[in-house]
mmCIF file of C-alpha atoms in Angstrom:
data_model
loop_
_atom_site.group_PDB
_atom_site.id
_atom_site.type_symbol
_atom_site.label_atom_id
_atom_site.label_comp_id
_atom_site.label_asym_id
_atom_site.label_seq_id
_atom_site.Cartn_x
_atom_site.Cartn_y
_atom_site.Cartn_z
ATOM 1 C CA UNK A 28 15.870 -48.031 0.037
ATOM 2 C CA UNK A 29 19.274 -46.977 0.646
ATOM 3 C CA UNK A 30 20.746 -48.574 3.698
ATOM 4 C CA UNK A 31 24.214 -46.761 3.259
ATOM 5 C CA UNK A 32 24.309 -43.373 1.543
ATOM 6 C CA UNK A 33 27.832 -41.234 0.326
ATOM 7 C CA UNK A 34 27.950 -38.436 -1.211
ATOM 8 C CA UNK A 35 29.842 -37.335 -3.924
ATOM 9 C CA UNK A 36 30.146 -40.220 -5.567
ATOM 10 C CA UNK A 37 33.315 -39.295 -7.430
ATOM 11 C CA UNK A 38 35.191 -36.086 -6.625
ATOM 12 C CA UNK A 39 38.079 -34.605 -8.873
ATOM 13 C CA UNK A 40 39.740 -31.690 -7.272
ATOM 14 C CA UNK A 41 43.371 -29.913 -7.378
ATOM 15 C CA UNK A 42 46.226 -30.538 -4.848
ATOM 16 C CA UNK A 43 45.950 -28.035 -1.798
ATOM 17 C CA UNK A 44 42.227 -27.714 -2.087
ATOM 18 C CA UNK A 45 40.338 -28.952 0.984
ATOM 19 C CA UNK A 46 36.882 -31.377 0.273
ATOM 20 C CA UNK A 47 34.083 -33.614 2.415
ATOM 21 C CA UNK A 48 32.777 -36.896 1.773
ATOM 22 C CA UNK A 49 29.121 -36.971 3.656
ATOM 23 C CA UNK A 50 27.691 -40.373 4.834
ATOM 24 C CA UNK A 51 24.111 -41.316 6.237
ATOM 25 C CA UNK A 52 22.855 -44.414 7.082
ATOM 26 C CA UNK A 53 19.203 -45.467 7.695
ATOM 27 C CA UNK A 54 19.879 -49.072 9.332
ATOM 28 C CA UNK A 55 19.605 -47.421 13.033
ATOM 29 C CA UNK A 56 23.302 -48.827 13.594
ATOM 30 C CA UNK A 57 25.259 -47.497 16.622
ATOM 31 C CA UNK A 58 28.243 -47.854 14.763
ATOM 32 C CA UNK A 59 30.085 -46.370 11.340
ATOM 33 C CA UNK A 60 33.096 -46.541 9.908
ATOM 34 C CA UNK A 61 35.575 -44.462 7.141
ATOM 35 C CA UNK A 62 38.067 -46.756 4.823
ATOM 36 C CA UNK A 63 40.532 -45.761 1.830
ATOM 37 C CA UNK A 64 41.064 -48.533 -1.038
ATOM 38 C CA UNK A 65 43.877 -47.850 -2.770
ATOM 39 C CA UNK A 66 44.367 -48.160 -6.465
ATOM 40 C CA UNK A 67 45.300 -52.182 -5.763
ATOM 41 C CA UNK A 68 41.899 -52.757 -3.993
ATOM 42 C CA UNK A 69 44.053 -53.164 -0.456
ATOM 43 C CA UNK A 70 40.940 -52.037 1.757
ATOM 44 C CA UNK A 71 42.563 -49.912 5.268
ATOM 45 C CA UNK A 72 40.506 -48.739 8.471
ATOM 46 C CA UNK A 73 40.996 -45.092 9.094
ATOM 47 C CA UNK A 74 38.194 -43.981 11.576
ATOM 48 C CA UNK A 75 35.750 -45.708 13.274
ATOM 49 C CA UNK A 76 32.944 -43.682 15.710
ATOM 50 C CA UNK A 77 30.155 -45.423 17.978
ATOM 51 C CA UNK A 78 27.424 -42.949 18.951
ATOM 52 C CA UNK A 79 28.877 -39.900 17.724
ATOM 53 C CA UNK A 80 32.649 -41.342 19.966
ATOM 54 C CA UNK A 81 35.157 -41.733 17.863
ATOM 55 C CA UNK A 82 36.823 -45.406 18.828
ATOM 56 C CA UNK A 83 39.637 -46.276 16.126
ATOM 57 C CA UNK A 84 41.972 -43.827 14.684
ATOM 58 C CA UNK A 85 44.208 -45.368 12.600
ATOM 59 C CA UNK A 86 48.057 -43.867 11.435
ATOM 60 C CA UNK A 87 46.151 -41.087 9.174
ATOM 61 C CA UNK A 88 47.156 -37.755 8.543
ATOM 62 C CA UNK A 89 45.333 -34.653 10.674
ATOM 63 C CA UNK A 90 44.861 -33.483 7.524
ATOM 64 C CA UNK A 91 41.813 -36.106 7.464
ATOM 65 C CA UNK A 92 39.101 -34.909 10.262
ATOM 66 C CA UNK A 93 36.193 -37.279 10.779
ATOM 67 C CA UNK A 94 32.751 -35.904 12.014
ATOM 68 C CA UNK A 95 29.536 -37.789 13.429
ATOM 69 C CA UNK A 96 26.702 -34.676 14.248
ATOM 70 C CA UNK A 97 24.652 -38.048 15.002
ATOM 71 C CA UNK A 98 24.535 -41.646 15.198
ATOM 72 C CA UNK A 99 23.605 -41.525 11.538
ATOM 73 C CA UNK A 100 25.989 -39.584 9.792
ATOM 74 C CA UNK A 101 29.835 -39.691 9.781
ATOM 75 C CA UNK A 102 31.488 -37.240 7.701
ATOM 76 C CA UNK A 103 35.127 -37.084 6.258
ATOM 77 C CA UNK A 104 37.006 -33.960 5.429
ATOM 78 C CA UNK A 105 40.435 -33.560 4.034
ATOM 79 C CA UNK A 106 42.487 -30.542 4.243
ATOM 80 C CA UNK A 107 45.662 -30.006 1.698
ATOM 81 C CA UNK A 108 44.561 -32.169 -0.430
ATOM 82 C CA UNK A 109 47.936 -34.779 -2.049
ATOM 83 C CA UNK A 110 48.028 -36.861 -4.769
ATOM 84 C CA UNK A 111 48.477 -39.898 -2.106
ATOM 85 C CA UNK A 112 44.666 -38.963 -1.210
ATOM 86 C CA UNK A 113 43.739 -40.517 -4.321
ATOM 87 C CA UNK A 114 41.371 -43.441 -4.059
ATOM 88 C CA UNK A 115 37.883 -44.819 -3.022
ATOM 89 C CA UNK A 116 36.670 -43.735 0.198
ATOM 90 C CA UNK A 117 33.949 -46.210 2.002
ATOM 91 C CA UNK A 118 31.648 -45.378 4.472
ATOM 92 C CA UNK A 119 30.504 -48.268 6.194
ATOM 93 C CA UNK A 120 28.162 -48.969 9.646
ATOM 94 C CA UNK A 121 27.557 -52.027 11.798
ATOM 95 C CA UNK A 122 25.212 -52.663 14.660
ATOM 96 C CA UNK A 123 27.804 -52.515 17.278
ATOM 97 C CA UNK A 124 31.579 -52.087 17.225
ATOM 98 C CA UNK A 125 31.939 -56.089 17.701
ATOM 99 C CA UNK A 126 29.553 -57.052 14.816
ATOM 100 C CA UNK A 127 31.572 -58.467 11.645
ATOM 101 C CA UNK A 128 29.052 -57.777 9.289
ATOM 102 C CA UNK A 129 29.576 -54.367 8.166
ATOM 103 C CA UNK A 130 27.357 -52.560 5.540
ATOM 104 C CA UNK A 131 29.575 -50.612 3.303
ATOM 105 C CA UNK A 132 28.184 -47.908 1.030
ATOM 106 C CA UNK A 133 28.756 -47.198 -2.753
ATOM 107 C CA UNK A 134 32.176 -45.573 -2.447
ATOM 108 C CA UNK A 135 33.900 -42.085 -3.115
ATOM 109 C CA UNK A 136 35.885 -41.870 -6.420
ATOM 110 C CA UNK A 137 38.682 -39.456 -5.061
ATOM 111 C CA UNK A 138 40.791 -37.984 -7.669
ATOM 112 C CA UNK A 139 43.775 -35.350 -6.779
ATOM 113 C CA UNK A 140 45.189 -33.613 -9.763
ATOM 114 C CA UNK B 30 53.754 -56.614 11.054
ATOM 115 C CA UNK B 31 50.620 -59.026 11.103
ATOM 116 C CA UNK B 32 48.678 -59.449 7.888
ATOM 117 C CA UNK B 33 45.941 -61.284 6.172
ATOM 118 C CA UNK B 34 46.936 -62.289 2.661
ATOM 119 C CA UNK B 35 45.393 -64.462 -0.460
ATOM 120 C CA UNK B 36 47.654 -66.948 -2.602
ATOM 121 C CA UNK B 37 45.724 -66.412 -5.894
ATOM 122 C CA UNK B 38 45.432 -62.943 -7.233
ATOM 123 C CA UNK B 39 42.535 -64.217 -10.089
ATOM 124 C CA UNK B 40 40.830 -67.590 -10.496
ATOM 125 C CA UNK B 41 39.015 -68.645 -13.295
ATOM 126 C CA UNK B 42 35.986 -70.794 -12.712
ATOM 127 C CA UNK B 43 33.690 -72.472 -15.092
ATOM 128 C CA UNK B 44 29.819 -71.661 -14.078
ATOM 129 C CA UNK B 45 28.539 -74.658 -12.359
ATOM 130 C CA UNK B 46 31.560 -75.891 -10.395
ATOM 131 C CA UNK B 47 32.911 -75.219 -6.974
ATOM 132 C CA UNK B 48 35.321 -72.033 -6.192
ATOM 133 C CA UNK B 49 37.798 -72.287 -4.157
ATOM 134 C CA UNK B 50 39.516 -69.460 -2.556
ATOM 135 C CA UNK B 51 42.143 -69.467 -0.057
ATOM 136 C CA UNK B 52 43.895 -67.070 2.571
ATOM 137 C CA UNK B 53 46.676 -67.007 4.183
ATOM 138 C CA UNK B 54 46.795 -64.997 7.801
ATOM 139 C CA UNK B 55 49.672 -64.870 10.425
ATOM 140 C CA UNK B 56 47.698 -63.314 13.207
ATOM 141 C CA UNK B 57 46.716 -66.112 15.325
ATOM 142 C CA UNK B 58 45.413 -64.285 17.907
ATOM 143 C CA UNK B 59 42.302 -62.934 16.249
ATOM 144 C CA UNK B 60 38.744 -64.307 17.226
ATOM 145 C CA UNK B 61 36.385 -64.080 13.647
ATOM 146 C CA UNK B 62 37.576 -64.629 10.398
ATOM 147 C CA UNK B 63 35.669 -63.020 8.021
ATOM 148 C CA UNK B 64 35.093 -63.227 3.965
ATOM 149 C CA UNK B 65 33.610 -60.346 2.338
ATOM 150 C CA UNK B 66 33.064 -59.591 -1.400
ATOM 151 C CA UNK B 67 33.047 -56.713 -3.716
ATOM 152 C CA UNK B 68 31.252 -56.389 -6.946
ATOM 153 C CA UNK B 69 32.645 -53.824 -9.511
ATOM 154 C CA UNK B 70 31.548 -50.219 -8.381
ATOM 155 C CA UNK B 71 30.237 -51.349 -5.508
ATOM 156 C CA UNK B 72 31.084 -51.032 -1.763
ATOM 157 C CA UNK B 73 32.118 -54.645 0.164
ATOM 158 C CA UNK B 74 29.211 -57.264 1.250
ATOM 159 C CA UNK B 75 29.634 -59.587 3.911
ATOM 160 C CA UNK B 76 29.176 -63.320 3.024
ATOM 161 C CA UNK B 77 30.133 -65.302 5.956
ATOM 162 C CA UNK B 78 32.237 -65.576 9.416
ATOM 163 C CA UNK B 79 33.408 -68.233 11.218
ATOM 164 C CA UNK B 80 34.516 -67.698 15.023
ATOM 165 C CA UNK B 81 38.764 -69.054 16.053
ATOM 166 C CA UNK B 82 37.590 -71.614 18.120
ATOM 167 C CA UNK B 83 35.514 -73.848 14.698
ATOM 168 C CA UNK B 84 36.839 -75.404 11.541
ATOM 169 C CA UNK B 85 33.866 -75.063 9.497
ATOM 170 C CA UNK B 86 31.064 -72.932 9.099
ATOM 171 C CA UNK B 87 28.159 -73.480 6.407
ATOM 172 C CA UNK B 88 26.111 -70.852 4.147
ATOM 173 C CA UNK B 89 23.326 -70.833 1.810
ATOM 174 C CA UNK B 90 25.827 -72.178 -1.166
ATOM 175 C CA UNK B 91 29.424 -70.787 0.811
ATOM 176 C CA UNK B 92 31.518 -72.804 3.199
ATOM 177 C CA UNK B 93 34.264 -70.984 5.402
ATOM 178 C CA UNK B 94 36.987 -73.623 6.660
ATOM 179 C CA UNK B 95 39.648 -72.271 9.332
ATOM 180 C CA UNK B 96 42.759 -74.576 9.943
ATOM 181 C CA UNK B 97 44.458 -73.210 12.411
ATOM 182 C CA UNK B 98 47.460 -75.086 12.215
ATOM 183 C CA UNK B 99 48.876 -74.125 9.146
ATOM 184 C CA UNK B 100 46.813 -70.662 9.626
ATOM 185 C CA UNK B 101 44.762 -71.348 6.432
ATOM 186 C CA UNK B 102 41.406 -69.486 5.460
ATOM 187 C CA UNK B 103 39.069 -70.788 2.659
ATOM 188 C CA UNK B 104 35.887 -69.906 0.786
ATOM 189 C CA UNK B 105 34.248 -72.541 -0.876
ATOM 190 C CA UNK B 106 31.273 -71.699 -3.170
ATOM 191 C CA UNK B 107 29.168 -74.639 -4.497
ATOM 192 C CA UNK B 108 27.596 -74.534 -8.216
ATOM 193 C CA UNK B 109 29.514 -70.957 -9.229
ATOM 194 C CA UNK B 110 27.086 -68.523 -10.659
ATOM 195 C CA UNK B 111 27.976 -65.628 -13.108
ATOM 196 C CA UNK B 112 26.577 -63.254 -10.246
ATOM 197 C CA UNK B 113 29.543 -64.767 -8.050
ATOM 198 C CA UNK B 114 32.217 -62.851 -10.049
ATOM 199 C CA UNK B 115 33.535 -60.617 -7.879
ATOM 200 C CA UNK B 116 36.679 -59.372 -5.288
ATOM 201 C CA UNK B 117 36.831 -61.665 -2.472
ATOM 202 C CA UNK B 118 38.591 -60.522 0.926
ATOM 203 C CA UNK B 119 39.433 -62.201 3.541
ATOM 204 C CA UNK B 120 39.423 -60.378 7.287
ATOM 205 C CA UNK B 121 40.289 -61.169 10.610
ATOM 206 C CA UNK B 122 39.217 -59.254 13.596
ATOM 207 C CA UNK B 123 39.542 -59.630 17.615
ATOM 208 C CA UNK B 124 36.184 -59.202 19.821
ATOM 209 C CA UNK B 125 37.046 -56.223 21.850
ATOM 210 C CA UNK B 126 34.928 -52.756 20.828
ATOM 211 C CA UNK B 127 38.493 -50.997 19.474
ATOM 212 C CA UNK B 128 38.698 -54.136 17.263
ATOM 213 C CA UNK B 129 38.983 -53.542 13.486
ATOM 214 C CA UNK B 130 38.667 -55.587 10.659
ATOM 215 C CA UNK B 131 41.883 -55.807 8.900
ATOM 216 C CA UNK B 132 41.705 -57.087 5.293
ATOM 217 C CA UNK B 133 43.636 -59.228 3.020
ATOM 218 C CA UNK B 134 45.008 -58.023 -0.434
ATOM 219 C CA UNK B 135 41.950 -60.056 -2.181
ATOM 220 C CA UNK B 136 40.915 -62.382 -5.100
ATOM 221 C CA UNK B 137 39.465 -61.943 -8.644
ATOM 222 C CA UNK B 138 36.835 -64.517 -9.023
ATOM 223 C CA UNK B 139 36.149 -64.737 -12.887
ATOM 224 C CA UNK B 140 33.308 -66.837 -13.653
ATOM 225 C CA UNK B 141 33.440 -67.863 -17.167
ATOM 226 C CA UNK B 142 30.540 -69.460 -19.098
#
């Protein structure tokens, strides 16, 4: 059983173009969260959301727009796509925003040509 | 600003001895130090935390030690299998609910037989 879900799992697309990244989790966790790894593994916070409230925005672009329609999905969509969007996108959850164990899904391969 | 960061970019290891891998963090404010690691094409996994205020925690075949005073993080992983090669992170985090986990730049653990 899949705990944490993402969907595509790699993405190529053009500059400009605008693209979601969906994420479900089945753990019942109040709690989920949207990272970027960049192409030397560094692993950065963008969003996090607890029950649908979004509760950490980091320094990101508006062009990224995070959406929870419930507890158990956060989506990500990018407008304008750059070639700076390029990298793996992780979805992750967590029973509460203070747990530090985190369940990260498989990743998003995002390429920007 | 405040970072997390790892002396050895890639360590070698012979299967069957100890791994040792170290982090560096200048944040001495935050609560949980965290390790986490990440097999290829996969997301991150949690392996262990240890809370500011101990200098050891033990695992099922992982020990975290904190030393505050010279702001030192290790992993220690007894009797290194093949299945332990991997990214390793370090992470520190606060308690509050707008905490985040904020991640060091990470360590190649090659396991070689």
């Amino acid at each position: 059983d899949t705990a944490v879900s993402q969907t595509p799992k790699y993405l190529v697309t053009q500059m400009g173009n605008d693209k979601s990244i969906k994420c479900e989790q089945n753990l019942g966790h109040d709690t989920m969260y949207w990272y970027k790894q960049d192409s030397k593994k560094f692993l950065k916070i963008m969003f996090s959301y607890n029950n649908k409230e979004l509760i950490i925005n980091e320094t990101v672009p508006n062009r990224f727009s995070p959406k929870s329609p419930d507890k158990a999905h956060l989506n990500l969509h990018i407008n304008s796509l750059e070639l700076g969007d390029s990298a793996v996108y992780f979805c992750a959850s967590s029973q509460s925003p203070v747990s530090n164990e985190q369940f990260f899904g498989p990743g998003t391969r995002l390429t920007v040509l | 600003g405040e970072s997390v960061g790892l002396h050895l970019p890639t360590l070698s290891v012979q299967e069957g001895d100890n791994s040792i891998i170290n982090c560096a963090y200048s944040n001495s404010a935050s609560d949980y130090f965290i390790w986490y690691k990440q097999e290829s094409g996969k997301g991150p996994q949690f392996i262990i935390d240890i809370r500011s205020n101990m200098d050891k925690r033990q695992g099922q075949r992982v020990t975290v030690l904190l030393n505050k005073t010279v702001k030192h993080l290790s992993l220690q992983i007894a009797a290194t299998q093949p299945g332990d090669s991997a990214v390793y992170f370090c992470a520190e985090t606060g308690t509050g609910t707008a905490s985040k986990l904020t991640f060091g730049t990470g360590t190649r653990l090659q396991v070689t037989l």
